[in-house]
Amino acid sequence: MKTLKTLEPLSNRLLEIQRINSAASVLSWDQETYMPAGGGTARAEQIATLQGIAHQQLVSSDTERLLGAWLDLQTGLALEQDGELWDESSNALLREVWRDYSRARKLPSDFVIRLSRECSLAQQVWAEAKTQNTFKSFLPNLRTVLSLKREEAQHLGFEGTPYNALLDVYEPGSTVAGLRPLFAQLKTGLVPLLRRIQQSSVQIDDTFLYHAYDQARQLEFGRLVLIAMGYDFEKGRMDLSAHPFTTSFHPTDVRVTTRVYEHDLPSCLFSCIHEGGHGLYDQGLDPTHYGTPLGESVSLGMHESQSRLWENCVGRSRAFWRFFYPILQATFHHQLRAVEMEQFYAVINRVKPSFIRVEADELTYNLHIMLRFEIEQDLIEGKTNPEELPGIWNHKMKEYLGIVPSLDGEGVLQDVHWSTGAFGYFPTYTLGNLYAVQFYEQAKQEIPHIEDEIAAGQLMVLRRWLGQKIHRWGRMFTPDHLAQRVTGVSLSPEPFLRYIERKYGELYRLDKA
Amino acid sequence: MKTLKTLEPLSNRLLEIQRINSAASVLSWDQETYMPAGGGTARAEQIATLQGIAHQQLVSSDTERLLGAWLDLQTGLALEQDGELWDESSNALLREVWRDYSRARKLPSDFVIRLSRECSLAQQVWAEAKTQNTFKSFLPNLRTVLSLKREEAQHLGFEGTPYNALLDVYEPGSTVAGLRPLFAQLKTGLVPLLRRIQQSSVQIDDTFLYHAYDQARQLEFGRLVLIAMGYDFEKGRMDLSAHPFTTSFHPTDVRVTTRVYEHDLPSCLFSCIHEGGHGLYDQGLDPTHYGTPLGESVSLGMHESQSRLWENCVGRSRAFWRFFYPILQATFHHQLRAVEMEQFYAVINRVKPSFIRVEADELTYNLHIMLRFEIEQDLIEGKTNPEELPGIWNHKMKEYLGIVPSLDGEGVLQDVHWSTGAFGYFPTYTLGNLYAVQFYEQAKQEIPHIEDEIAAGQLMVLRRWLGQKIHRWGRMFTPDHLAQRVTGVSLSPEPFLRYIERKYGELYRLDKA
């Protein structure tokens, strides 16, 4: 049996490339956290240079030689050799390296550099346009990025729609044809449920949210929850940024960011738990495989499943707050002493159509995704003129959520994704929501006392389970294979729909009419 | 006349390399400011990878071709071509690129990577050893670094001592033969002066230093001074680190760090001004030349001249405090209301042999440098066994300063330099001290009202002068040529000795006996 040992020359080569990519990630993290405003243009070029070099190295004759010794570079199939078989890890490594290599090979290095540079610049213009609520000032950059992404799809090749080429980058194997029925089933389940909730007579008193909450204490509490989750601050840190995110430079250096507002307690709280879920995944990857696909997360949908599992299944559960609410009350004694846990629970689970995706409840969140999925597909297919985007956005908001934003900043400009060229990324959020529930239901089956543990503040039990089942495997299995290994079945919207019906049915006292 | 336009293909190539080096600088900055402890090993490898790539690109056949079109790569002499001459900028660019290229070419890329990695690791071991005061635990890393630096000197080649090869890296053109008489002259001037000061009957009351000074307010004051100096926070930032430093990723992103202690007011204050001086140089470089030698500082001695000019000639002058002392008093009303400016001036200029170089007064500072200069020369020449270093250190401290540290952390382990392989760096500090005074005396001659401006808080007059005379030129002139352009003469210790005699003669009421 041939093992990873045989592949060491290839792994060492990949390690070099990963170090360059990690360096680019440090530069991006700095750009979002500490970089002075004036440094943006130079930074865009520095990141583009590193990404160009990483790309060149991945498609270089060196890599080709090392990979081509074992695989047919055109098909990715193993060459017939001495008859000795590869072990499972080696097979997975070769499969995933070939995936990366063959994708990279289709993109010219100068295209990669141009895309990186234009996206960094567009992101900076977008940030300003968002603040100013002026879609028009972002439009030229959006056009540029869009045309580059369409060019990218052409380079990559696709079946059906060019959008498929982009989807596959974030969620290997996902296609419009696969997602559409999933989303349709969700819509069929969620839209009537939303109507029933909106007709419910249950009133949720959220006046306590309007108090001021000291920012330093909010951050302290967020940090406390992260530590309880098992996030290791010796191998990570938490900073502030306009948009919370998680990034990793190595399993020993995984960073989360959050934001904090005096008059928005849930924002910091849930962004900490959410990013903490991402952080645990990255800290849980096997450091001995750093640099190879076996040391990388398997997909964005799977990554999001970890953040959403912690944020929603755990962080919006009664079990969690049974332990943490008394601490939160002690932290904000003045504001919360008269607020019962049950009221707090209701407020953090309240369903209410709103403009901002990241602040949406668990139900309407997916409607936000569906409208973006439709819009970006049309943009990539050239069916929509980017100029018309604000109108289309508002129309679809009305259709899906029944509300229309009056400002671009809380409408079409709210998300960073399109400015960074991340078309095809949004669907992974809904995949994450679905995976999250499917995994959590499985965890409850395998560890029947898990909610008692959580209610006792013992979050490490769940963390270990996720580490064993998901984190440590890296890209050993495809997303679908991993889902099957963990839960016995492929991804399905049903566990999520059951969970949502149960949770909100109880909260809003809905009759099963 | 051939201009920089002709050299654009070469400049563009250099720009790519600079971006990689700048990225490595971001990673180093992060390592010293925000990186979690666990991330150190991976970081060392990431930086080493980038430095290895930058080195490979500098010595690549591409660069050779672009440079070799104009120069004899062996000698650096211009090739006879169409007879058309190069303009001054182009001549300078070619001269300096060849300097970098021909030095880099002598070093194998794997050596560069090994050196970078070992130095990053040694630095981390040193930091721990310093805290623990255990020289022994640092010794193995010191041996490794030392042996690599001796190997480096062999690769580079040298006349006289291998130490010359290392000196030249930091201060082009400097040699032991050149530095020795300079240091001897300084010693002859300073040691008797120190003795006279120590015999002076002047008593300086420093009790106000023993108060507590709020750290946030200290930082606020430091920031205020930086702004007054013209340091642009839109193109820079100030953070905390164990050892204050300045680093630049581009003239639009120049970062300084400081440290702050509740019971050490001068530490934060003077490190802010000192690093601010460095920062002004880097922010004052011409951004259109970023990537080429014309966009880089000319030498470490020249860089240090800028920090020391601001820290000492300005920041320890009566003129400066005439404006800023009332603000400092208002900031720390309770601690300073009863302290006259004259007393404050005396305390911040007090001469007193002490263990720590960076806290030394302007006189004894150079004695700290001299002992390091002697020690590191012997280390590189193999005359000293590293094991004996603590003993040698203490012996020389006794000889030069009359005091002996009891702990390695405040003795031989106090400076980071040797752990990072920066042998040959220390002399540039004294060069900086000498240049600083020589430049400042020139500024006073050219702008007779400069001290009135400073006393009115108008620091920008000086900043502009320095920008015009020094910052904007990058490496257009050699250090010596630049000194001559600015002051009419080469570097000399005499202005410094006159300044020191005058300053301390007055403060300590010394008779010109």
Coordinates of N, CA, C and O in Angstrom, one line a residue, chain B residues 58-184:
Chain B
L58 N 15.0 38.1 -7.4 CA 16.1 39.1 -7.6 C 17.3 38.6 -8.4 O 17.9 39.3 -9.2
V59 N 17.6 37.3 -8.2 CA 18.7 36.7 -8.9 C 18.3 35.9 -10.1 O 19.1 35.2 -10.7
S60 N 17.0 36.0 -10.5 CA 16.5 35.2 -11.6 C 17.1 35.6 -12.9 O 17.6 36.7 -13.1
S61 N 17.0 34.8 -13.9 CA 17.5 35.1 -15.2 C 16.7 36.3 -15.8 O 17.3 37.1 -16.6
D62 N 15.4 36.4 -15.4 CA 14.7 37.6 -15.9 C 15.3 38.9 -15.4 O 15.5 39.8 -16.2
T63 N 15.6 39.0 -14.1 CA 16.3 40.2 -13.6 C 17.6 40.4 -14.3 O 18.0 41.5 -14.7
E64 N 18.3 39.3 -14.4 CA 19.7 39.4 -15.0 C 19.6 40.0 -16.4 O 20.4 40.8 -16.8
R65 N 18.6 39.5 -17.1 CA 18.5 40.0 -18.5 C 18.2 41.5 -18.5 O 18.8 42.2 -19.3
L66 N 17.2 41.9 -17.6 CA 16.8 43.3 -17.6 C 17.9 44.2 -17.2 O 18.1 45.3 -17.7
L67 N 18.7 43.8 -16.2 CA 19.8 44.6 -15.7 C 21.0 44.5 -16.6 O 21.7 45.5 -16.9
G68 N 21.3 43.2 -17.1 CA 22.4 43.0 -17.9 C 22.3 43.7 -19.3 O 23.3 43.8 -20.0
A69 N 21.1 44.2 -19.6 CA 21.0 44.9 -20.9 C 21.8 46.3 -20.8 O 22.1 46.9 -21.8
W70 N 22.0 46.7 -19.6 CA 22.6 48.0 -19.4 C 24.0 48.0 -18.7 O 24.7 49.0 -18.8
L71 N 24.2 46.9 -17.9 CA 25.4 46.9 -17.1 C 26.2 45.6 -17.3 O 25.6 44.6 -17.7
D72 N 27.5 45.7 -17.1 CA 28.3 44.5 -17.0 C 27.9 43.9 -15.6 O 28.2 44.5 -14.6
L73 N 27.3 42.7 -15.6 CA 26.8 42.1 -14.3 C 27.9 41.8 -13.3 O 27.7 41.7 -12.1
Q74 N 29.1 41.6 -13.9 CA 30.2 41.3 -13.0 C 30.8 42.5 -12.3 O 31.1 42.5 -11.1
T75 N 30.9 43.6 -13.0 CA 31.5 44.8 -12.4 C 30.5 45.9 -12.0 O 30.9 46.8 -11.3
G76 N 29.3 45.9 -12.6 CA 28.4 47.0 -12.4 C 28.6 48.2 -13.2 O 27.9 49.2 -13.1
L77 N 29.6 48.1 -14.1 CA 29.9 49.3 -15.0 C 28.9 49.3 -16.2 O 28.6 48.3 -16.7
A78 N 28.6 50.5 -16.6 CA 27.7 50.7 -17.7 C 28.3 50.1 -19.0 O 29.5 50.2 -19.2
L79 N 27.5 49.4 -19.8 CA 27.9 48.9 -21.0 C 28.0 50.1 -22.0 O 27.2 51.0 -22.0
E80 N 29.0 50.0 -22.9 CA 29.1 51.0 -24.0 C 27.9 50.7 -24.9 O 27.8 49.6 -25.5
Q81 N 27.1 51.7 -25.1 CA 26.0 51.5 -26.0 C 25.9 52.6 -27.1 O 26.9 52.9 -27.7
D82 N 24.7 53.2 -27.2 CA 24.6 54.1 -28.3 C 25.3 55.5 -28.0 O 25.1 56.4 -28.8
G83 N 26.0 55.6 -26.9 CA 26.7 56.8 -26.6 C 25.8 57.8 -25.8 O 26.3 58.7 -25.2
E84 N 24.5 57.5 -25.8 CA 23.6 58.4 -25.1 C 23.8 58.2 -23.6 O 23.8 57.0 -23.2
L85 N 23.8 59.3 -22.8 CA 24.1 59.1 -21.4 C 22.8 58.9 -20.6 O 21.7 59.2 -21.1
W86 N 23.0 58.4 -19.4 CA 21.8 58.2 -18.5 C 21.7 59.5 -17.7 O 22.7 60.1 -17.4
D87 N 20.5 59.8 -17.3 CA 20.3 61.0 -16.4 C 20.7 60.5 -15.0 O 20.9 59.3 -14.8
E88 N 20.7 61.5 -14.1 CA 21.2 61.2 -12.7 C 20.4 60.1 -12.0 O 20.9 59.2 -11.4
S89 N 19.0 60.2 -12.1 CA 18.2 59.2 -11.4 C 18.4 57.8 -12.0 O 18.5 56.8 -11.2
S90 N 18.6 57.7 -13.3 CA 18.8 56.4 -13.9 C 20.1 55.8 -13.5 O 20.2 54.6 -13.2
N91 N 21.1 56.7 -13.5 CA 22.5 56.2 -13.0 C 22.4 55.7 -11.6 O 22.9 54.6 -11.3
A92 N 21.7 56.4 -10.7 CA 21.6 56.0 -9.3 C 20.8 54.7 -9.2 O 21.2 53.8 -8.5
L93 N 19.7 54.6 -10.0 CA 18.9 53.4 -9.9 C 19.8 52.2 -10.3 O 19.8 51.2 -9.6
L94 N 20.5 52.3 -11.5 CA 21.3 51.2 -11.9 C 22.4 50.9 -10.9 O 22.6 49.7 -10.6
R95 N 23.0 51.9 -10.4 CA 24.1 51.7 -9.4 C 23.6 50.9 -8.2 O 24.1 49.9 -7.7
E96 N 22.4 51.3 -7.7 CA 21.9 50.7 -6.4 C 21.2 49.3 -6.7 O 21.3 48.4 -5.9
V97 N 20.6 49.2 -7.9 CA 20.1 47.8 -8.2 C 21.2 46.8 -8.3 O 21.1 45.7 -7.8
W98 N 22.3 47.3 -8.9 CA 23.4 46.4 -9.1 C 24.0 46.0 -7.7 O 24.3 44.8 -7.5
R99 N 24.0 47.0 -6.8 CA 24.5 46.7 -5.5 C 23.6 45.6 -4.8 O 24.2 44.6 -4.3
D100 N 22.3 45.7 -4.9 CA 21.4 44.7 -4.3 C 21.6 43.4 -5.0 O 21.6 42.3 -4.4
Y101 N 21.5 43.5 -6.4 CA 21.6 42.2 -7.2 C 22.9 41.5 -6.9 O 22.9 40.3 -6.7
S102 N 24.0 42.2 -6.9 CA 25.3 41.5 -6.9 C 25.5 40.9 -5.5 O 26.1 39.8 -5.3
R103 N 24.9 41.6 -4.5 CA 25.0 41.0 -3.1 C 24.1 39.7 -3.1 O 24.5 38.7 -2.6
A104 N 22.9 39.8 -3.6 CA 21.9 38.7 -3.5 C 22.5 37.5 -4.2 O 22.3 36.4 -3.8
R105 N 23.1 37.8 -5.4 CA 23.6 36.7 -6.2 C 24.6 35.8 -5.5 O 24.8 34.6 -5.8
K106 N 25.3 36.4 -4.5 CA 26.3 35.7 -3.8 C 25.7 34.7 -2.8 O 26.4 33.8 -2.2
L107 N 24.4 34.9 -2.5 CA 23.8 34.1 -1.5 C 22.9 33.0 -2.1 O 22.0 33.4 -2.9
P108 N 23.1 31.7 -1.8 CA 22.2 30.7 -2.4 C 20.8 30.9 -1.8 O 20.7 31.3 -0.6
S109 N 19.7 30.7 -2.6 CA 18.4 30.9 -2.1 C 18.1 30.0 -0.9 O 17.4 30.5 0.0
D110 N 18.6 28.8 -0.9 CA 18.2 28.0 0.3 C 18.9 28.5 1.5 O 18.4 28.3 2.6
F111 N 20.1 29.2 1.4 CA 20.7 29.8 2.5 C 19.8 30.9 3.0 O 19.7 31.1 4.3
V112 N 19.3 31.7 2.1 CA 18.4 32.9 2.5 C 17.2 32.4 3.3 O 16.9 32.9 4.4
I113 N 16.6 31.3 2.8 CA 15.5 30.7 3.5 C 15.8 30.2 4.9 O 15.2 30.4 5.9
R114 N 17.0 29.5 5.0 CA 17.4 28.9 6.2 C 17.7 30.0 7.2 O 17.3 30.0 8.4
L115 N 18.4 31.0 6.8 CA 18.7 32.2 7.6 C 17.5 32.8 8.2 O 17.3 33.1 9.4
S116 N 16.5 33.1 7.3 CA 15.3 33.7 7.7 C 14.6 32.9 8.8 O 14.1 33.4 9.8
R117 N 14.4 31.6 8.5 CA 13.7 30.7 9.4 C 14.4 30.6 10.8 O 13.8 30.8 11.8
E118 N 15.7 30.4 10.7 CA 16.5 30.3 12.0 C 16.4 31.6 12.8 O 16.4 31.6 14.0
C119 N 16.4 32.7 12.1 CA 16.4 34.0 12.8 C 15.0 34.2 13.5 O 14.9 34.7 14.6
S120 N 13.9 33.9 12.7 CA 12.6 34.0 13.3 C 12.5 33.1 14.6 O 11.9 33.6 15.6
L121 N 13.0 31.9 14.5 CA 12.9 31.0 15.6 C 13.7 31.5 16.7 O 13.3 31.5 17.9
A122 N 15.0 31.9 16.4 CA 15.9 32.4 17.5 C 15.3 33.6 18.2 O 15.4 33.7 19.4
Q123 N 14.6 34.4 17.5 CA 14.0 35.6 18.1 C 12.9 35.2 19.1 O 12.9 35.8 20.2
Q124 N 12.2 34.2 18.8 CA 11.2 33.7 19.7 C 11.8 33.1 21.0 O 11.3 33.3 22.1
V125 N 12.9 32.3 20.8 CA 13.6 31.7 21.9 C 14.2 32.9 22.8 O 14.2 32.8 24.0
W126 N 14.8 33.8 22.1 CA 15.4 34.9 22.8 C 14.4 35.7 23.7 O 14.7 36.0 24.8
A127 N 13.2 35.9 23.1 CA 12.2 36.7 23.9 C 11.9 36.0 25.2 O 11.8 36.6 26.3
E128 N 11.8 34.7 25.1 CA 11.5 33.9 26.3 C 12.7 33.9 27.3 O 12.6 34.0 28.5
A129 N 13.9 33.7 26.7 CA 15.1 33.7 27.5 C 15.3 35.0 28.2 O 15.7 35.0 29.4
K130 N 15.0 36.1 27.5 CA 15.2 37.4 28.2 C 14.2 37.5 29.4 O 14.7 38.0 30.4
T131 N 13.0 37.1 29.2 CA 12.1 37.2 30.3 C 12.6 36.3 31.5 O 12.4 36.7 32.7
Q132 N 13.1 35.2 31.2 CA 13.6 34.2 32.2 C 15.0 34.5 32.7 O 15.5 33.9 33.6
N133 N 15.7 35.5 32.0 CA 17.1 35.8 32.4 C 18.0 34.6 32.3 O 18.9 34.4 33.1
T134 N 17.7 33.8 31.3 CA 18.6 32.6 31.1 C 19.3 32.6 29.8 O 18.8 32.1 28.8
F135 N 20.5 33.1 29.8 CA 21.3 33.2 28.5 C 21.5 31.8 28.0 O 21.5 31.6 26.8
K136 N 21.7 30.8 28.9 CA 22.0 29.5 28.4 C 20.9 28.9 27.5 O 21.2 28.2 26.5
S137 N 19.7 29.2 27.7 CA 18.6 28.6 26.9 C 18.6 29.3 25.5 O 18.1 28.7 24.6
F138 N 19.2 30.4 25.4 CA 19.3 31.1 24.1 C 20.6 30.7 23.3 O 20.7 30.8 22.1
L139 N 21.6 30.2 24.1 CA 22.9 29.9 23.5 C 22.9 29.0 22.2 O 23.5 29.4 21.2
P140 N 22.1 27.9 22.2 CA 22.1 27.1 21.0 C 21.6 27.8 19.8 O 22.2 27.7 18.7
N141 N 20.6 28.6 19.9 CA 20.1 29.4 18.8 C 21.1 30.5 18.4 O 21.3 30.7 17.2
L142 N 21.7 31.1 19.4 CA 22.7 32.1 19.1 C 23.9 31.5 18.2 O 24.4 32.1 17.3
R143 N 24.3 30.3 18.7 CA 25.4 29.6 17.9 C 24.9 29.4 16.5 O 25.7 29.6 15.5
T144 N 23.7 28.9 16.3 CA 23.2 28.7 14.9 C 23.2 29.9 14.1 O 23.7 30.0 12.9
V145 N 22.6 31.0 14.6 CA 22.6 32.3 13.9 C 24.0 32.8 13.6 O 24.2 33.2 12.5
L146 N 24.8 32.7 14.6 CA 26.2 33.2 14.4 C 26.9 32.4 13.3 O 27.6 33.0 12.4
S147 N 26.7 31.1 13.3 CA 27.4 30.3 12.3 C 26.8 30.7 10.9 O 27.6 30.7 9.9
L148 N 25.5 30.9 10.8 CA 25.0 31.3 9.5 C 25.5 32.7 9.1 O 25.7 32.9 7.9
K149 N 25.6 33.6 10.0 CA 26.1 35.0 9.7 C 27.6 34.9 9.2 O 28.0 35.7 8.3
R150 N 28.3 34.0 9.8 CA 29.7 33.9 9.4 C 29.8 33.3 8.0 O 30.6 33.6 7.1
E151 N 28.8 32.3 7.8 CA 28.7 31.7 6.4 C 28.3 32.8 5.4 O 28.8 32.9 4.3
E152 N 27.4 33.7 5.9 CA 26.9 34.8 5.0 C 28.1 35.7 4.6 O 28.3 36.0 3.4
A153 N 29.0 36.0 5.6 CA 30.1 36.9 5.3 C 31.0 36.2 4.3 O 31.6 36.8 3.4
Q154 N 31.2 34.9 4.4 CA 32.0 34.1 3.4 C 31.4 34.2 2.0 O 32.1 34.4 1.1
H155 N 30.1 34.0 2.0 CA 29.4 34.1 0.7 C 29.6 35.5 0.1 O 29.9 35.6 -1.1
L156 N 29.5 36.5 0.9 CA 29.5 37.9 0.4 C 30.9 38.3 0.0 O 31.1 39.1 -0.9
G157 N 31.9 37.7 0.7 CA 33.3 38.2 0.5 C 33.6 39.5 1.2 O 32.6 40.2 1.5
F158 N 34.8 39.7 1.5 CA 35.2 40.9 2.3 C 36.7 41.2 2.2 O 37.4 40.3 1.8
E159 N 37.0 42.4 2.6 CA 38.4 42.7 2.8 C 38.6 42.9 4.3 O 37.8 43.5 4.9
G160 N 39.8 42.5 4.8 CA 40.0 42.7 6.2 C 39.3 41.6 7.0 O 39.5 40.4 7.0
T161 N 38.2 42.1 7.7 CA 37.5 41.2 8.6 C 36.1 40.8 8.0 O 35.5 41.6 7.3
P162 N 35.6 39.6 8.3 CA 34.3 39.2 7.8 C 33.2 40.1 8.3 O 32.1 40.3 7.7
Y163 N 33.5 40.8 9.4 CA 32.5 41.7 10.0 C 32.2 42.9 9.0 O 31.1 43.4 9.0
N164 N 33.2 43.2 8.2 CA 33.0 44.3 7.2 C 31.8 43.9 6.2 O 31.1 44.8 5.8
A165 N 31.8 42.6 5.9 CA 30.7 42.2 4.9 C 29.4 42.5 5.5 O 28.4 42.8 4.8
L166 N 29.2 42.3 6.8 CA 27.9 42.5 7.5 C 27.6 44.0 7.7 O 26.5 44.5 7.5
L167 N 28.6 44.8 8.1 CA 28.5 46.2 8.3 C 27.9 46.9 7.0 O 27.0 47.7 7.1
D168 N 28.5 46.4 5.9 CA 28.1 47.1 4.6 C 26.7 46.9 4.2 O 26.1 47.7 3.5
V169 N 26.0 45.9 4.7 CA 24.6 45.6 4.5 C 23.8 46.7 5.0 O 22.8 47.2 4.4
Y170 N 24.1 47.2 6.2 CA 23.3 48.2 6.9 C 23.7 49.6 6.6 O 22.9 50.5 6.5
E171 N 25.0 49.8 6.4 CA 25.5 51.1 6.1 C 26.5 51.0 5.0 O 27.7 50.7 5.2
P172 N 26.0 51.2 3.8 CA 26.8 51.0 2.6 C 28.1 51.8 2.8 O 28.1 53.0 3.0
G173 N 29.2 51.1 2.6 CA 30.5 51.8 2.6 C 31.2 51.8 3.9 O 32.3 52.2 4.0
S174 N 30.5 51.4 5.0 CA 31.1 51.5 6.3 C 32.0 50.2 6.5 O 31.7 49.1 6.1
T175 N 33.1 50.5 7.2 CA 34.1 49.4 7.5 C 34.6 49.6 9.0 O 34.5 50.7 9.5
V176 N 35.2 48.5 9.5 CA 35.8 48.6 10.8 C 36.9 49.7 10.8 O 37.0 50.5 11.7
A177 N 37.6 49.7 9.7 CA 38.7 50.7 9.6 C 38.2 52.1 9.6 O 38.8 53.0 10.2
G178 N 37.0 52.3 9.1 CA 36.4 53.6 9.1 C 35.8 54.0 10.4 O 35.8 55.1 10.8
L179 N 35.2 53.0 11.0 CA 34.4 53.3 12.3 C 35.3 53.4 13.5 O 35.0 54.2 14.4
R180 N 36.4 52.7 13.5 CA 37.3 52.7 14.7 C 37.8 54.0 15.1 O 37.6 54.4 16.3
P181 N 38.4 54.8 14.2 CA 38.8 56.1 14.6 C 37.6 57.1 15.0 O 37.8 57.9 16.0
L182 N 36.5 56.9 14.4 CA 35.3 57.7 14.7 C 34.9 57.4 16.2 O 34.7 58.3 17.0
F183 N 34.9 56.1 16.5 CA 34.5 55.7 17.9 C 35.6 56.1 18.9 O 35.3 56.5 20.0
A184 N 36.8 56.0 18.4 CA 37.9 56.4 19.3 C 37.8 57.9 19.7 O 38.0 58.2 20.9

